[in-house]
Amino acid sequence: MLSRTAENLYWLARYVERAEYLARTIEATLRVTALPAAYVGKTNEWESALLTAGIGRAFYDVYPAANEENVVAYLAFSLDNPSSIRNCIEGARVNSRSVRTALTGEMWDTINGAWIELQQVWSHGAHSREELSRFLRFVQETSLRFDGSAYRTMLRNDAYWFSRLGLHLERADNTARILDVKYHMLLPKEEHVGGPLDYYQWTSILRSVSALTAYHWVYRETLKPWLIADLLILNNSLPRSLSSCYDNLVRNLDQLGVAYGRQGPAQRHARGIRNRLQHSSMDNIFQHGLHEFIQEFIADNNRLGDIIAKQYLT
């Protein structure tokens, strides 16, 4: 496969996954800010949404304050934000057009239909929370349709494996960032863990990664920070956990290694991260610092993206 084709497939999957994550982040933030002020407390949930997306600095170059109107505009529709939902969908369509023959009809129809629908939303705008909620739900359903189409209709060949690399690399980054923001930026110092503010923030985070129901199935307890961290980091039965993402990354990289007849630094680096996750425990992670662990993971995950690009996409 041409490196340009592999790169298009890789970024197509990343853009779709990123758009869904941003839609879930906005939706979860809307839920929290709809609560009475006594529950929301003194936190700025819209600023936390920017931090989880990793674009706080760029936002303040365009807008003076992080409120609902500005943050939604920047995360969902802004041309100035390369990672906005609008730009992600447009980027996905540009990449999908470049590799049209590598996609199945269902995958192309999903992306092209989403782009057409986006033009209608862009021209009319989302003037109410109800319209915004419908748009966010549409984005999530587009991602689910695209992912389902890929899983059910693509040949298990290098085109499929490159697209899965993009999806799981992006998903791991998103999960790590939102967990890091919760522990270190979201909860004010005067709030107690287990209080009403803490409960609703944790609920919003689990909703952001579609894991609230999974948490109750696995632990059958009220929300506890260390159990939530365990679910999102080490539980490989949760599709969005760091452990699950790296099981999939290693598997797909190994498939590429077999197909091309050689292993490389990407395979070795991914295995190193997976092994570290497999041999970690929450006691050790908290003992050495959750923030430090996640920051190291994010750096290693970004490094894997660079290695994949050098090994396969250039």
Short mmCIF file of C-alpha atoms in Angstrom, two decimals:
data_model
loop_
_atom_site.label_atom_id
_atom_site.label_comp_id
_atom_site.label_asym_id
_atom_site.label_seq_id
_atom_site.Cartn_x
_atom_site.Cartn_y
_atom_site.Cartn_z
CA MET A 1 0.00 0.00 0.00
CA LEU A 2 1.21 3.52 -0.79
CA SER A 3 2.24 5.49 2.30
CA ARG A 4 -0.12 8.31 1.26
CA THR A 5 -3.07 5.90 1.18
CA ALA A 6 -2.12 4.52 4.59
CA GLU A 7 -1.86 8.07 5.97
CA ASN A 8 -5.32 9.00 4.62
CA LEU A 9 -6.90 5.92 6.22
CA TYR A 10 -5.08 6.54 9.49
CA TRP A 11 -6.19 10.17 9.75
CA LEU A 12 -9.70 9.45 8.51
CA ALA A 13 -10.24 7.20 11.54
CA ARG A 14 -8.59 9.70 13.90
CA TYR A 15 -10.79 12.56 12.72
CA VAL A 16 -14.00 10.55 13.13
CA GLU A 17 -13.01 9.40 16.62
CA ARG A 18 -12.02 12.94 17.63
CA ALA A 19 -15.33 14.37 16.42
CA GLU A 20 -17.26 11.84 18.49
CA TYR A 21 -15.17 12.54 21.57
CA LEU A 22 -15.72 16.30 21.28
CA ALA A 23 -19.47 15.75 20.85
CA ARG A 24 -19.53 13.58 23.99
CA THR A 25 -17.48 16.17 25.90
CA ILE A 26 -19.87 19.01 24.99
CA GLU A 27 -22.91 16.86 25.78
CA ALA A 28 -21.54 15.86 29.20
CA THR A 29 -20.69 19.48 30.00
CA LEU A 30 -24.20 20.58 29.07
CA ARG A 31 -25.59 18.00 31.51
CA VAL A 32 -23.47 19.28 34.39
CA THR A 33 -24.14 22.98 33.74
CA ALA A 34 -27.89 22.25 33.65
CA LEU A 35 -27.73 21.23 37.32
CA PRO A 36 -28.59 23.70 40.10
CA ALA A 37 -25.76 25.99 41.17
CA ALA A 38 -25.54 24.19 44.51
CA TYR A 39 -24.35 21.06 42.69
CA VAL A 40 -22.19 22.72 40.05
CA GLY A 41 -20.23 24.69 42.64
CA LYS A 42 -17.50 27.16 41.69
CA THR A 43 -15.92 25.25 38.84
CA ASN A 44 -15.97 26.47 35.26
CA GLU A 45 -17.09 23.33 33.47
CA TRP A 46 -16.65 24.96 30.06
CA GLU A 47 -13.01 25.69 30.79
CA SER A 48 -12.54 22.06 31.80
CA ALA A 49 -14.03 21.00 28.45
CA LEU A 50 -11.31 23.00 26.70
CA LEU A 51 -8.63 21.44 28.86
CA THR A 52 -9.77 17.90 28.10
CA ALA A 53 -9.61 18.74 24.40
CA GLY A 54 -6.08 20.05 24.87
CA ILE A 55 -6.79 23.42 23.22
CA GLY A 56 -7.11 25.84 26.14
CA ARG A 57 -4.36 28.22 25.01
CA ALA A 58 -5.55 28.43 21.41
CA PHE A 59 -9.10 29.19 22.56
CA TYR A 60 -8.06 32.31 24.46
CA ASP A 61 -6.33 33.65 21.37
CA VAL A 62 -9.82 33.88 19.82
CA TYR A 63 -12.25 34.36 22.73
CA PRO A 64 -11.89 36.36 25.95
CA ALA A 65 -13.92 34.04 28.23
CA ALA A 66 -14.81 30.36 28.50
CA ASN A 67 -18.60 30.32 28.58
CA GLU A 68 -21.15 28.06 26.92
CA GLU A 69 -21.61 30.13 23.78
CA ASN A 70 -17.90 30.61 23.10
CA VAL A 71 -16.75 27.09 23.95
CA VAL A 72 -19.50 25.38 21.96
CA ALA A 73 -18.75 27.60 18.98
CA TYR A 74 -15.03 26.85 19.20
CA LEU A 75 -15.27 23.11 19.82
CA ALA A 76 -18.13 22.43 17.43
CA PHE A 77 -18.14 24.90 14.53
CA SER A 78 -15.05 27.12 14.53
CA LEU A 79 -12.88 27.36 11.41
CA ASP A 80 -10.07 28.68 13.62
CA ASN A 81 -9.92 25.44 15.63
CA PRO A 82 -8.24 22.66 13.58
CA SER A 83 -9.82 20.09 15.90
CA SER A 84 -13.39 21.41 15.89
CA ILE A 85 -16.14 18.94 15.04
CA ARG A 86 -16.74 20.79 11.78
CA ASN A 87 -13.08 20.60 10.74
CA CYS A 88 -12.82 16.96 11.85
CA ILE A 89 -15.77 15.95 9.67
CA GLU A 90 -14.43 17.96 6.77
CA GLY A 91 -10.97 16.45 7.26
CA ALA A 92 -12.51 12.98 7.37
CA ARG A 93 -14.30 13.59 4.08
CA VAL A 94 -11.16 14.95 2.39
CA ASN A 95 -9.21 11.88 3.46
CA SER A 96 -12.04 9.51 2.52
CA ARG A 97 -12.24 11.01 -1.00
CA SER A 98 -8.53 10.38 -1.43
CA VAL A 99 -8.95 6.68 -0.60
CA ARG A 100 -12.45 6.17 -1.98
CA THR A 101 -11.55 2.82 -3.57
CA ALA A 102 -10.14 1.50 -0.26
CA LEU A 103 -13.44 2.13 1.55
CA THR A 104 -16.63 0.14 1.34
CA GLY A 105 -19.80 1.83 0.07
CA GLU A 106 -21.27 1.97 3.58
CA MET A 107 -18.23 3.76 4.98
CA TRP A 108 -18.19 6.35 2.18
CA ASP A 109 -21.93 6.98 2.47
CA THR A 110 -21.58 7.59 6.20
CA ILE A 111 -18.81 10.18 5.87
CA ASN A 112 -20.23 11.89 2.78
CA GLY A 113 -23.71 12.02 4.32
CA ALA A 114 -22.30 13.52 7.52
CA TRP A 115 -20.50 16.22 5.55
CA ILE A 116 -23.69 17.10 3.63
CA GLU A 117 -25.65 17.24 6.88
CA LEU A 118 -22.97 19.43 8.40
CA GLN A 119 -23.40 22.01 5.63
CA GLN A 120 -27.06 22.35 6.54
CA VAL A 121 -26.28 22.77 10.25
CA TRP A 122 -23.49 25.21 9.39
CA SER A 123 -25.80 27.38 7.30
CA HIS A 124 -28.63 27.48 9.85
CA GLY A 125 -26.65 27.12 13.08
CA ALA A 126 -27.71 25.56 16.39
CA HIS A 127 -29.77 28.30 18.01
CA SER A 128 -31.01 26.35 21.03
CA ARG A 129 -29.84 23.63 23.35
CA GLU A 130 -32.33 21.28 21.75
CA GLU A 131 -30.85 21.87 18.28
CA LEU A 132 -27.34 21.55 19.68
CA SER A 133 -28.22 18.26 21.39
CA ARG A 134 -29.60 16.88 18.12
CA PHE A 135 -26.40 17.88 16.34
CA LEU A 136 -24.19 16.27 18.99
CA ARG A 137 -26.23 13.08 18.85
CA PHE A 138 -25.91 13.10 15.06
CA VAL A 139 -22.10 13.33 15.33
CA GLN A 140 -21.97 10.40 17.75
CA GLU A 141 -24.25 8.31 15.54
CA THR A 142 -22.06 9.11 12.52
CA SER A 143 -19.01 7.78 14.35
CA LEU A 144 -20.86 4.65 15.45
CA ARG A 145 -22.08 4.01 11.89
CA PHE A 146 -18.62 4.53 10.44
CA ASP A 147 -16.95 2.29 13.02
CA GLY A 148 -19.63 -0.38 12.62
CA SER A 149 -19.38 -0.26 8.84
CA ALA A 150 -15.61 -0.64 9.01
CA TYR A 151 -15.86 -3.58 11.40
CA ARG A 152 -18.58 -5.38 9.43
CA THR A 153 -17.65 -4.68 5.80
CA MET A 154 -13.87 -4.13 5.42
CA LEU A 155 -11.44 -6.84 4.43
CA ARG A 156 -8.96 -7.62 7.20
CA ASN A 157 -6.02 -6.24 5.29
CA ASP A 158 -3.59 -3.35 5.64
CA ALA A 159 -6.30 -0.78 4.88
CA TYR A 160 -8.31 -2.01 7.86
CA TRP A 161 -5.26 -2.21 10.15
CA PHE A 162 -4.10 1.34 9.39
CA SER A 163 -7.57 2.74 10.07
CA ARG A 164 -7.70 0.86 13.40
CA LEU A 165 -4.32 2.29 14.38
CA GLY A 166 -5.68 5.81 13.98
CA LEU A 167 -8.84 5.04 15.94
CA HIS A 168 -7.16 3.45 18.96
CA LEU A 169 -4.30 5.95 19.14
CA GLU A 170 -6.80 8.83 19.19
CA ARG A 171 -9.08 7.05 21.67
CA ALA A 172 -6.22 6.39 24.10
CA ASP A 173 -5.18 10.05 24.02
CA ASN A 174 -8.74 11.23 24.67
CA THR A 175 -9.31 8.91 27.62
CA ALA A 176 -6.00 9.83 29.23
CA ARG A 177 -6.59 13.57 28.91
CA ILE A 178 -10.05 13.60 30.43
CA LEU A 179 -8.91 11.48 33.38
CA ASP A 180 -5.94 13.77 34.01
CA VAL A 181 -8.08 16.92 33.93
CA LYS A 182 -10.51 15.51 36.50
CA TYR A 183 -7.88 14.70 39.07
CA HIS A 184 -5.83 17.86 38.79
CA MET A 185 -7.83 20.75 37.37
CA LEU A 186 -11.55 20.21 37.79
CA LEU A 187 -12.22 19.74 41.52
CA PRO A 188 -11.65 22.85 43.67
CA LYS A 189 -9.48 22.51 46.76
CA GLU A 190 -12.34 23.26 49.15
CA GLU A 191 -14.46 20.42 47.76
CA HIS A 192 -14.33 16.96 49.34
CA VAL A 193 -14.01 13.77 47.33
CA GLY A 194 -17.38 12.10 47.42
CA GLY A 195 -19.35 15.35 47.71
CA PRO A 196 -22.19 16.25 45.33
CA LEU A 197 -19.92 18.25 42.99
CA ASP A 198 -17.45 15.39 42.84
CA TYR A 199 -20.22 12.88 42.08
CA TYR A 200 -21.66 14.83 39.15
CA GLN A 201 -18.24 15.58 37.69
CA TRP A 202 -17.30 11.91 37.76
CA THR A 203 -20.65 11.04 36.20
CA SER A 204 -20.02 13.54 33.40
CA ILE A 205 -16.57 12.07 32.76
CA LEU A 206 -17.89 8.51 32.55
CA ARG A 207 -20.57 9.74 30.15
CA SER A 208 -17.86 11.39 28.05
CA VAL A 209 -16.25 8.01 27.45
CA SER A 210 -19.55 6.10 27.40
CA ALA A 211 -18.60 4.14 30.52
CA LEU A 212 -21.18 5.01 33.18
CA THR A 213 -23.22 1.82 32.71
CA ALA A 214 -20.04 -0.24 32.38
CA TYR A 215 -18.79 1.09 35.73
CA HIS A 216 -21.91 -0.10 37.56
CA TRP A 217 -21.78 -3.48 35.82
CA VAL A 218 -18.14 -4.03 36.76
CA TYR A 219 -17.97 -2.66 40.31
CA ARG A 220 -21.59 -2.52 41.52
CA GLU A 221 -20.69 0.35 43.85
CA THR A 222 -21.20 4.08 44.06
CA LEU A 223 -18.74 6.20 42.12
CA LYS A 224 -15.27 6.04 43.65
CA PRO A 225 -12.30 7.82 42.07
CA TRP A 226 -9.83 4.93 42.38
CA LEU A 227 -12.30 2.48 40.82
CA ILE A 228 -13.02 4.87 37.95
CA ALA A 229 -9.29 5.26 37.35
CA ASP A 230 -8.93 1.47 37.40
CA LEU A 231 -11.73 1.12 34.83
CA LEU A 232 -10.35 3.75 32.46
CA ILE A 233 -6.70 2.71 32.73
CA LEU A 234 -6.33 -1.00 33.44
CA ASN A 235 -9.62 -2.75 32.64
CA ASN A 236 -9.16 -4.12 29.11
CA SER A 237 -12.81 -5.21 28.91
CA LEU A 238 -13.74 -1.52 28.50
CA PRO A 239 -13.18 -0.55 24.82
CA ARG A 240 -12.06 2.99 25.70
CA SER A 241 -9.62 2.05 28.47
CA LEU A 242 -5.92 2.64 27.94
CA SER A 243 -5.25 -1.08 28.32
CA SER A 244 -7.84 -2.05 25.70
CA CYS A 245 -6.57 0.57 23.25
CA TYR A 246 -3.05 -0.81 23.49
CA ASP A 247 -4.15 -4.40 23.16
CA ASN A 248 -5.70 -3.35 19.86
CA LEU A 249 -2.74 -1.22 18.79
CA VAL A 250 -0.31 -4.08 19.36
CA ARG A 251 -2.59 -6.53 17.56
CA ASN A 252 -2.97 -4.34 14.47
CA LEU A 253 0.70 -3.41 14.34
CA ASP A 254 1.60 -7.10 14.54
CA GLN A 255 -0.77 -7.78 11.63
CA LEU A 256 1.03 -5.12 9.60
CA GLY A 257 4.36 -6.62 10.60
CA VAL A 258 3.28 -10.01 9.31
CA ALA A 259 1.80 -8.58 6.11
CA TYR A 260 4.95 -6.59 5.27
CA GLY A 261 7.38 -9.25 6.50
CA ARG A 262 9.16 -7.13 9.10
CA GLN A 263 8.76 -5.73 12.59
CA GLY A 264 9.95 -2.26 13.50
CA PRO A 265 10.17 0.41 16.20
CA ALA A 266 6.39 0.96 16.18
CA GLN A 267 5.74 -2.65 17.18
CA ARG A 268 8.41 -2.53 19.90
CA HIS A 269 7.24 0.79 21.34
CA ALA A 270 3.58 -0.27 21.44
CA ARG A 271 4.47 -3.55 23.16
CA GLY A 272 6.51 -1.64 25.74
CA ILE A 273 3.53 0.56 26.64
CA ARG A 274 1.16 -2.41 26.74
CA ASN A 275 3.51 -4.38 28.99
CA ARG A 276 3.81 -1.45 31.36
CA LEU A 277 0.01 -1.24 31.59
CA GLN A 278 -0.30 -5.00 32.11
CA HIS A 279 2.19 -4.95 34.97
CA SER A 280 0.74 -1.87 36.67
CA SER A 281 -1.65 -1.77 39.60
CA MET A 282 -3.69 1.14 40.89
CA ASP A 283 -1.78 1.05 44.18
CA ASN A 284 1.51 1.56 42.36
CA ILE A 285 0.05 4.20 40.03
CA PHE A 286 -1.35 6.28 42.90
CA GLN A 287 1.82 5.78 44.94
CA HIS A 288 4.00 7.25 42.19
CA GLY A 289 1.40 9.86 41.17
CA LEU A 290 -1.56 9.50 38.84
CA HIS A 291 -0.82 12.80 37.09
CA GLU A 292 2.77 11.76 36.41
CA PHE A 293 1.62 8.36 35.13
CA ILE A 294 -0.90 9.87 32.73
CA GLN A 295 1.46 12.57 31.51
CA GLU A 296 4.07 9.92 30.76
CA PHE A 297 1.44 7.84 28.97
CA ILE A 298 0.31 10.79 26.83
CA ALA A 299 3.91 11.53 25.87
CA ASP A 300 4.52 7.85 24.99
CA ASN A 301 1.27 7.69 23.02
CA ASN A 302 2.25 10.78 21.02
CA ARG A 303 5.68 9.24 20.46
CA LEU A 304 4.03 6.11 19.06
CA GLY A 305 2.12 8.31 16.61
CA ASP A 306 5.40 9.86 15.46
CA ILE A 307 7.03 6.43 15.11
CA ILE A 308 4.10 5.06 13.10
CA ALA A 309 4.30 8.09 10.81
CA LYS A 310 8.02 7.58 10.19
CA GLN A 311 7.75 3.83 9.75
CA TYR A 312 4.67 3.66 7.54
CA LEU A 313 3.20 7.02 6.56
CA THR A 314 6.12 8.92 5.00
#
